[in-house]
Amino acid sequence: MKRLLALVLLLAALCTPAFAADDILTQEAEILGADSLTDALDGEMQKYLPDIGKASSDSFSSSLWQIVTDTISSLGGYWRGTLKTAASLLAVTALCAVLASFESGRLAPVCTLGGALALTLICAGSLDAMIGLATDTLQKIADFSALLLPVLCSACAASGALTSAGALYAGSSLFMSVLTKSVAGLCVPLVYAYVALAAAECMAPHSGLEKLRELVGWVIQTVMKAVVTLFTAYLAITGIFSGSADTMTLKAAKAALSGALPVVGGIVSDATGSVLASAATIRNGAGMLGMLAALAMGLLPFARIGLQYLSLKLCAALGGMLGTEEHVRLLGALSSAMGYMLAMTGSAMLMTLISCCCFMKVVN
């Protein structure tokens, strides 16, 4: 009887790891805070996000496809307003060109001034709305990154990537903060200054404001490119050195643990491997969730701003056949201003996606 009882207890002990795997995963997710990531998102975005413990390439692909299709369907309501704005711009451009040709061009200065005011006022509402949309989207992504990055860092450290986790977290949080503050404190005011200089340049073609406007545009582009380029270079260099260090450290730690305990060292090493594997699963799931959340928050605003940008580009191209040179140049400047908003939104999404990919690619 005693032998039978001992056999039953031994079989139960052997079956324990099979039942404990899910418990380890759940407990680690609670400890690392991964299970509370979705609480920072509204219900509309939570529907796109899979469960962290069950995230896979198939669930990521299906969620991504749902985000893309919903974004395309949501754009249907914005087409009408965009086309109406484009038609108004083209009508003003053509009307000013026709009036300027009357009476041997004596009305040309008045038409140039009135057309510049009309074009700027027509675009002012759309431009201000898109600037607000871009800054709001950037802030939302930055706020979510502030919750996501500590979880990814903790999961990476728990999976054995101690050096990579700290380096990636420091770089990602630093450059995201720099991007947010640069856009809010520098780039957005410069965009308003760029539009004002473009309108003034159209009203006074030979005032020398063109060079000043180009300088403002160059500053905006340089700031955005510098932040993204330095961010990408930092993560690339960090991944090369810290990844090799983590691999060597993890192998050495497992070997030392197995050798230090003659009988149970291998068992403890295998159990440690299960914990590390669970942490890697949480890390990958949190990375997928972060990528999907960034796309869910930023893809629709990016598409809306892109729609406005393309419409202004089209107006500038068609205006070259209908309007005067000054008005065509103003339309081109307005499209460039909208392009800066597009770059700000895209940079925030791109940096979040790159950060998640880098965390997911560290040593297992």
GROMACS .gro file of C-alpha atoms in nm:
model
  364
    1MET     CA    1   0.000   0.000   0.000
    2LYS     CA    2   0.283   0.233   0.087
    3ARG     CA    3   0.456   0.155  -0.243
    4LEU     CA    4   0.135   0.224  -0.439
    5LEU     CA    5   0.088   0.557  -0.263
    6ALA     CA    6   0.449   0.652  -0.332
    7LEU     CA    7   0.404   0.563  -0.701
    8VAL     CA    8   0.091   0.781  -0.728
    9LEU     CA    9   0.269   1.073  -0.562
   10LEU     CA   10   0.566   1.033  -0.796
   11LEU     CA   11   0.344   1.033  -1.105
   12ALA     CA   12   0.167   1.345  -0.978
   13ALA     CA   13   0.501   1.514  -0.927
   14LEU     CA   14   0.607   1.427  -1.281
   15CYS     CA   15   0.284   1.571  -1.422
   16THR     CA   16   0.316   1.895  -1.228
   17PRO     CA   17   0.535   2.082  -1.483
   18ALA     CA   18   0.279   2.024  -1.756
   19PHE     CA   19   0.010   2.197  -1.553
   20ALA     CA   20   0.245   2.462  -1.414
   21ALA     CA   21   0.352   2.609  -1.747
   22ASP     CA   22   0.037   2.819  -1.788
   23ASP     CA   23   0.052   2.919  -1.421
   24ILE     CA   24   0.410   3.041  -1.461
   25LEU     CA   25   0.312   3.242  -1.766
   26THR     CA   26   0.013   3.397  -1.591
   27GLN     CA   27   0.208   3.479  -1.277
   28GLU     CA   28   0.495   3.635  -1.471
   29ALA     CA   29   0.251   3.844  -1.676
   30GLU     CA   30   0.098   3.977  -1.354
   31ILE     CA   31   0.437   4.048  -1.198
   32LEU     CA   32   0.570   4.227  -1.506
   33GLY     CA   33   0.247   4.425  -1.552
   34ALA     CA   34   0.186   4.293  -1.903
   35ASP     CA   35  -0.176   4.204  -1.828
   36SER     CA   36  -0.262   4.569  -1.759
   37LEU     CA   37  -0.132   4.716  -2.085
   38THR     CA   38  -0.470   4.710  -2.253
   39ASP     CA   39  -0.628   4.903  -1.965
   40ALA     CA   40  -0.467   5.222  -2.101
   41LEU     CA   41  -0.656   5.186  -2.431
   42ASP     CA   42  -1.020   5.248  -2.505
   43GLY     CA   43  -1.259   4.975  -2.604
   44GLU     CA   44  -1.242   5.063  -2.972
   45MET     CA   45  -0.871   4.980  -2.983
   46GLN     CA   46  -0.879   4.684  -2.747
   47LYS     CA   47  -1.074   4.482  -3.000
   48TYR     CA   48  -0.765   4.468  -3.223
   49LEU     CA   49  -0.531   4.335  -2.953
   50PRO     CA   50  -0.483   3.962  -2.890
   51ASP     CA   51  -0.412   3.810  -2.552
   52ILE     CA   52  -0.044   3.848  -2.460
   53GLY     CA   53   0.002   3.483  -2.371
   54LYS     CA   54  -0.160   3.365  -2.696
   55ALA     CA   55  -0.011   3.618  -2.939
   56SER     CA   56   0.129   3.461  -3.254
   57SER     CA   57   0.211   3.551  -3.611
   58ASP     CA   58  -0.136   3.443  -3.722
   59SER     CA   59  -0.317   3.654  -3.463
   60PHE     CA   60  -0.088   3.947  -3.542
   61SER     CA   61  -0.163   3.919  -3.915
   62SER     CA   62  -0.538   3.897  -3.861
   63SER     CA   63  -0.538   4.194  -3.622
   64LEU     CA   64  -0.322   4.398  -3.859
   65TRP     CA   65  -0.555   4.321  -4.149
   66GLN     CA   66  -0.854   4.428  -3.939
   67ILE     CA   67  -0.683   4.758  -3.851
   68VAL     CA   68  -0.605   4.828  -4.217
   69THR     CA   69  -0.955   4.744  -4.342
   70ASP     CA   70  -1.122   4.949  -4.069
   71THR     CA   71  -0.893   5.242  -4.148
   72ILE     CA   72  -0.982   5.228  -4.517
   73SER     CA   73  -1.354   5.207  -4.442
   74SER     CA   74  -1.330   5.496  -4.194
   75LEU     CA   75  -1.173   5.720  -4.460
   76GLY     CA   76  -1.498   5.718  -4.654
   77GLY     CA   77  -1.640   5.996  -4.441
   78TYR     CA   78  -1.342   6.225  -4.504
   79TRP     CA   79  -1.335   6.209  -4.883
   80ARG     CA   80  -1.621   6.452  -4.929
   81GLY     CA   81  -1.470   6.727  -4.716
   82THR     CA   82  -1.127   6.680  -4.876
   83LEU     CA   83  -1.269   6.702  -5.229
   84LYS     CA   84  -1.472   7.010  -5.136
   85THR     CA   85  -1.159   7.185  -5.006
   86ALA     CA   86  -0.962   7.088  -5.317
   87ALA     CA   87  -1.238   7.213  -5.546
   88SER     CA   88  -1.251   7.545  -5.358
   89LEU     CA   89  -0.875   7.590  -5.391
   90LEU     CA   90  -0.878   7.518  -5.761
   91ALA     CA   91  -1.176   7.750  -5.816
   92VAL     CA   92  -1.005   8.039  -5.636
   93THR     CA   93  -0.681   7.977  -5.828
   94ALA     CA   94  -0.856   7.972  -6.165
   95LEU     CA   95  -1.076   8.274  -6.085
   96CYS     CA   96  -0.778   8.486  -5.979
   97ALA     CA   97  -0.592   8.391  -6.296
   98VAL     CA   98  -0.888   8.492  -6.514
   99LEU     CA   99  -0.944   8.823  -6.334
  100ALA     CA  100  -0.571   8.905  -6.348
  101SER     CA  101  -0.579   8.884  -6.728
  102PHE     CA  102  -0.847   9.156  -6.760
  103GLU     CA  103  -0.756   9.513  -6.856
  104SER     CA  104  -0.403   9.422  -6.960
  105GLY     CA  105  -0.316   9.275  -6.622
  106ARG     CA  106  -0.386   9.586  -6.413
  107LEU     CA  107  -0.586   9.376  -6.164
  108ALA     CA  108  -0.300   9.127  -6.120
  109PRO     CA  109  -0.166   9.270  -5.789
  110VAL     CA  110  -0.516   9.283  -5.638
  111CYS     CA  111  -0.592   8.929  -5.755
  112THR     CA  112  -0.262   8.803  -5.618
  113LEU     CA  113  -0.329   8.955  -5.277
  114GLY     CA  114  -0.693   8.845  -5.263
  115GLY     CA  115  -0.610   8.496  -5.390
  116ALA     CA  116  -0.337   8.449  -5.130
  117LEU     CA  117  -0.576   8.545  -4.853
  118ALA     CA  118  -0.851   8.320  -4.988
  119LEU     CA  119  -0.624   8.018  -5.033
  120THR     CA  120  -0.476   8.059  -4.687
  121LEU     CA  121  -0.816   8.095  -4.522
  122ILE     CA  122  -0.954   7.790  -4.704
  123CYS     CA  123  -0.661   7.576  -4.589
  124ALA     CA  124  -0.640   7.729  -4.241
  125GLY     CA  125  -0.920   7.515  -4.096
  126SER     CA  126  -0.791   7.189  -4.243
  127LEU     CA  127  -0.431   7.269  -4.153
  128ASP     CA  128  -0.514   7.359  -3.794
  129ALA     CA  129  -0.726   7.044  -3.756
  130MET     CA  130  -0.449   6.824  -3.896
  131ILE     CA  131  -0.188   6.987  -3.671
  132GLY     CA  132  -0.410   6.917  -3.371
  133LEU     CA  133  -0.467   6.561  -3.491
  134ALA     CA  134  -0.094   6.499  -3.540
  135THR     CA  135   0.008   6.636  -3.200
  136ASP     CA  136  -0.274   6.449  -3.023
  137THR     CA  137  -0.179   6.122  -3.193
  138LEU     CA  138   0.186   6.173  -3.108
  139GLN     CA  139   0.100   6.234  -2.743
  140LYS     CA  140  -0.121   5.924  -2.727
  141ILE     CA  141   0.153   5.704  -2.871
  142ALA     CA  142   0.410   5.857  -2.634
  143ASP     CA  143   0.183   5.800  -2.332
  144PHE     CA  144   0.126   5.438  -2.430
  145SER     CA  145   0.499   5.389  -2.491
  146ALA     CA  146   0.563   5.510  -2.137
  147LEU     CA  147   0.357   5.212  -2.016
  148LEU     CA  148   0.479   4.963  -2.277
  149LEU     CA  149   0.855   5.015  -2.255
  150PRO     CA  150   0.890   4.924  -1.884
  151VAL     CA  151   0.698   4.601  -1.946
  152LEU     CA  152   0.917   4.512  -2.243
  153CYS     CA  153   1.229   4.600  -2.046
  154SER     CA  154   1.125   4.383  -1.749
  155ALA     CA  155   1.029   4.092  -1.975
  156CYS     CA  156   1.361   4.115  -2.160
  157ALA     CA  157   1.555   4.122  -1.836
  158ALA     CA  158   1.355   3.824  -1.704
  159SER     CA  159   1.431   3.631  -2.026
  160GLY     CA  160   1.805   3.678  -1.976
  161ALA     CA  161   1.875   3.996  -2.176
  162LEU     CA  162   1.990   4.213  -1.887
  163THR     CA  163   2.226   4.440  -2.083
  164SER     CA  164   2.002   4.472  -2.389
  165ALA     CA  165   1.692   4.546  -2.182
  166GLY     CA  166   1.842   4.844  -2.005
  167ALA     CA  167   2.006   4.985  -2.317
  168LEU     CA  168   1.695   4.953  -2.531
  169TYR     CA  169   1.472   5.100  -2.264
  170ALA     CA  170   1.701   5.399  -2.209
  171GLY     CA  171   1.731   5.475  -2.580
  172SER     CA  172   1.365   5.422  -2.667
  173SER     CA  173   1.228   5.630  -2.380
  174LEU     CA  174   1.485   5.906  -2.434
  175PHE     CA  175   1.427   5.951  -2.805
  176MET     CA  176   1.049   5.925  -2.774
  177SER     CA  177   1.061   6.203  -2.515
  178VAL     CA  178   1.289   6.409  -2.741
  179LEU     CA  179   1.052   6.362  -3.034
  180THR     CA  180   0.746   6.464  -2.832
  181LYS     CA  181   0.910   6.775  -2.688
  182SER     CA  182   1.067   6.873  -3.022
  183VAL     CA  183   0.735   6.853  -3.204
  184ALA     CA  184   0.534   7.037  -2.938
  185GLY     CA  185   0.793   7.302  -2.857
  186LEU     CA  186   0.963   7.361  -3.191
  187CYS     CA  187   0.819   7.193  -3.499
  188VAL     CA  188   0.452   7.290  -3.457
  189PRO     CA  189   0.524   7.663  -3.404
  190LEU     CA  190   0.761   7.651  -3.701
  191VAL     CA  191   0.487   7.498  -3.918
  192TYR     CA  192   0.260   7.793  -3.839
  193ALA     CA  193   0.549   8.030  -3.916
  194TYR     CA  194   0.613   7.841  -4.242
  195VAL     CA  195   0.252   7.888  -4.355
  196ALA     CA  196   0.254   8.256  -4.258
  197LEU     CA  197   0.576   8.317  -4.450
  198ALA     CA  198   0.435   8.134  -4.753
  199ALA     CA  199   0.125   8.356  -4.753
  200ALA     CA  200   0.336   8.671  -4.709
  201GLU     CA  201   0.567   8.558  -4.987
  202CYS     CA  202   0.270   8.513  -5.221
  203MET     CA  203   0.144   8.864  -5.141
  204ALA     CA  204   0.492   9.017  -5.185
  205PRO     CA  205   0.674   8.798  -5.440
  206HIS     CA  206   1.001   8.991  -5.445
  207SER     CA  207   1.039   9.056  -5.071
  208GLY     CA  208   1.303   8.789  -5.011
  209LEU     CA  209   1.078   8.583  -4.783
  210GLU     CA  210   1.129   8.272  -4.994
  211LYS     CA  211   1.472   8.202  -4.847
  212LEU     CA  212   1.343   8.251  -4.493
  213ARG     CA  213   1.053   8.014  -4.558
  214GLU     CA  214   1.290   7.754  -4.700
  215LEU     CA  215   1.511   7.790  -4.393
  216VAL     CA  216   1.214   7.725  -4.162
  217GLY     CA  217   1.121   7.417  -4.365
  218TRP     CA  218   1.479   7.294  -4.354
  219VAL     CA  219   1.487   7.326  -3.975
  220ILE     CA  220   1.167   7.120  -3.940
  221GLN     CA  221   1.296   6.848  -4.172
  222THR     CA  222   1.638   6.839  -4.005
  223VAL     CA  223   1.492   6.803  -3.655
  224MET     CA  224   1.265   6.516  -3.758
  225LYS     CA  225   1.535   6.336  -3.957
  226ALA     CA  226   1.794   6.382  -3.683
  227VAL     CA  227   1.573   6.232  -3.411
  228VAL     CA  228   1.472   5.928  -3.618
  229THR     CA  229   1.822   5.871  -3.757
  230LEU     CA  230   1.995   5.895  -3.420
  231PHE     CA  231   1.728   5.670  -3.267
  232THR     CA  232   1.776   5.404  -3.535
  233ALA     CA  233   2.156   5.423  -3.516
  234TYR     CA  234   2.152   5.394  -3.136
  235LEU     CA  235   1.933   5.085  -3.139
  236ALA     CA  236   2.138   4.924  -3.416
  237ILE     CA  237   2.470   4.977  -3.236
  238THR     CA  238   2.324   4.877  -2.900
  239GLY     CA  239   2.178   4.556  -3.041
  240ILE     CA  240   2.515   4.447  -3.185
  241PHE     CA  241   2.715   4.478  -2.864
  242SER     CA  242   2.463   4.408  -2.590
  243GLY     CA  243   2.315   4.106  -2.770
  244SER     CA  244   2.649   3.925  -2.780
  245ALA     CA  245   2.716   4.007  -2.414
  246ASP     CA  246   2.375   3.874  -2.307
  247THR     CA  247   2.423   3.549  -2.500
  248MET     CA  248   2.757   3.479  -2.337
  249THR     CA  249   2.631   3.574  -1.990
  250LEU     CA  250   2.325   3.351  -2.017
  251LYS     CA  251   2.525   3.049  -2.133
  252ALA     CA  252   2.780   3.098  -1.857
  253ALA     CA  253   2.508   3.129  -1.593
  254LYS     CA  254   2.337   2.806  -1.703
  255ALA     CA  255   2.667   2.618  -1.708
  256ALA     CA  256   2.764   2.745  -1.363
  257LEU     CA  257   2.423   2.655  -1.220
  258SER     CA  258   2.439   2.301  -1.357
  259GLY     CA  259   2.790   2.245  -1.226
  260ALA     CA  260   2.741   2.400  -0.886
  261LEU     CA  261   2.474   2.150  -0.778
  262PRO     CA  262   2.591   1.795  -0.862
  263VAL     CA  263   2.258   1.616  -0.843
  264VAL     CA  264   1.983   1.870  -0.895
  265GLY     CA  265   2.179   2.129  -1.091
  266GLY     CA  266   2.042   2.011  -1.425
  267ILE     CA  267   1.686   2.008  -1.293
  268VAL     CA  268   1.719   2.360  -1.158
  269SER     CA  269   1.875   2.473  -1.486
  270ASP     CA  270   1.580   2.325  -1.681
  271ALA     CA  271   1.332   2.492  -1.446
  272THR     CA  272   1.514   2.822  -1.494
  273GLY     CA  273   1.487   2.767  -1.868
  274SER     CA  274   1.110   2.732  -1.835
  275VAL     CA  275   1.089   3.063  -1.650
  276LEU     CA  276   1.308   3.230  -1.912
  277ALA     CA  277   1.092   3.086  -2.191
  278SER     CA  278   0.778   3.219  -2.024
  279ALA     CA  279   0.935   3.563  -1.995
  280ALA     CA  280   1.033   3.550  -2.363
  281THR     CA  281   0.673   3.460  -2.451
  282ILE     CA  282   0.545   3.759  -2.253
  283ARG     CA  283   0.806   3.981  -2.417
  284ASN     CA  284   0.704   3.874  -2.768
  285GLY     CA  285   0.335   3.905  -2.683
  286ALA     CA  286   0.384   4.253  -2.538
  287GLY     CA  287   0.588   4.352  -2.842
  288MET     CA  288   0.314   4.239  -3.080
  289LEU     CA  289   0.053   4.413  -2.867
  290GLY     CA  290   0.257   4.735  -2.867
  291MET     CA  291   0.297   4.730  -3.245
  292LEU     CA  292  -0.073   4.672  -3.299
  293ALA     CA  293  -0.166   4.942  -3.048
  294ALA     CA  294   0.063   5.196  -3.215
  295LEU     CA  295  -0.088   5.116  -3.553
  296ALA     CA  296  -0.442   5.128  -3.414
  297MET     CA  297  -0.377   5.473  -3.264
  298GLY     CA  298  -0.179   5.622  -3.551
  299LEU     CA  299  -0.283   5.464  -3.877
  300LEU     CA  300  -0.617   5.644  -3.920
  301PRO     CA  301  -0.475   5.991  -3.833
  302PHE     CA  302  -0.181   5.919  -4.063
  303ALA     CA  303  -0.420   5.826  -4.343
  304ARG     CA  304  -0.633   6.137  -4.286
  305ILE     CA  305  -0.333   6.369  -4.294
  306GLY     CA  306  -0.199   6.181  -4.596
  307LEU     CA  307  -0.530   6.233  -4.773
  308GLN     CA  308  -0.509   6.608  -4.714
  309TYR     CA  309  -0.146   6.608  -4.825
  310LEU     CA  310  -0.224   6.429  -5.152
  311SER     CA  311  -0.516   6.661  -5.225
  312LEU     CA  312  -0.295   6.969  -5.180
  313LYS     CA  313  -0.028   6.814  -5.399
  314LEU     CA  314  -0.291   6.751  -5.666
  315CYS     CA  315  -0.415   7.109  -5.636
  316ALA     CA  316  -0.061   7.239  -5.680
  317ALA     CA  317  -0.014   7.023  -5.989
  318LEU     CA  318  -0.345   7.120  -6.147
  319GLY     CA  319  -0.302   7.481  -6.039
  320GLY     CA  320   0.010   7.499  -6.252
  321MET     CA  321  -0.216   7.479  -6.557
  322LEU     CA  322  -0.485   7.714  -6.423
  323GLY     CA  323  -0.336   7.971  -6.189
  324THR     CA  324  -0.055   8.218  -6.150
  325GLU     CA  325   0.296   8.132  -6.039
  326GLU     CA  326   0.253   8.295  -5.696
  327HIS     CA  327  -0.061   8.099  -5.613
  328VAL     CA  328   0.089   7.772  -5.735
  329ARG     CA  329   0.391   7.830  -5.513
  330LEU     CA  330   0.161   7.896  -5.217
  331LEU     CA  331  -0.027   7.571  -5.278
  332GLY     CA  332   0.303   7.386  -5.290
  333ALA     CA  333   0.407   7.541  -4.958
  334LEU     CA  334   0.075   7.446  -4.799
  335SER     CA  335   0.118   7.087  -4.914
  336SER     CA  336   0.470   7.086  -4.766
  337ALA     CA  337   0.329   7.204  -4.432
  338MET     CA  338   0.081   6.918  -4.440
  339GLY     CA  339   0.368   6.684  -4.524
  340TYR     CA  340   0.548   6.792  -4.206
  341MET     CA  341   0.242   6.686  -4.004
  342LEU     CA  342   0.249   6.354  -4.187
  343ALA     CA  343   0.614   6.306  -4.095
  344MET     CA  344   0.550   6.379  -3.727
  345THR     CA  345   0.275   6.119  -3.703
  346GLY     CA  346   0.470   5.863  -3.903
  347SER     CA  347   0.784   5.914  -3.695
  348ALA     CA  348   0.600   5.836  -3.371
  349MET     CA  349   0.457   5.514  -3.514
  350LEU     CA  350   0.787   5.414  -3.674
  351MET     CA  351   0.987   5.463  -3.356
  352THR     CA  352   0.739   5.255  -3.155
  353LEU     CA  353   0.744   4.977  -3.412
  354ILE     CA  354   1.125   4.973  -3.424
  355SER     CA  355   1.146   4.967  -3.043
  356CYS     CA  356   0.909   4.670  -3.021
  357CYS     CA  357   1.100   4.481  -3.292
  358CYS     CA  358   1.432   4.541  -3.118
  359PHE     CA  359   1.296   4.417  -2.785
  360MET     CA  360   1.154   4.108  -2.954
  361LYS     CA  361   1.481   4.026  -3.130
  362VAL     CA  362   1.707   4.022  -2.823
  363VAL     CA  363   1.856   3.699  -2.692
  364ASN     CA  364   1.612   3.429  -2.578
   0.00000   0.00000   0.00000
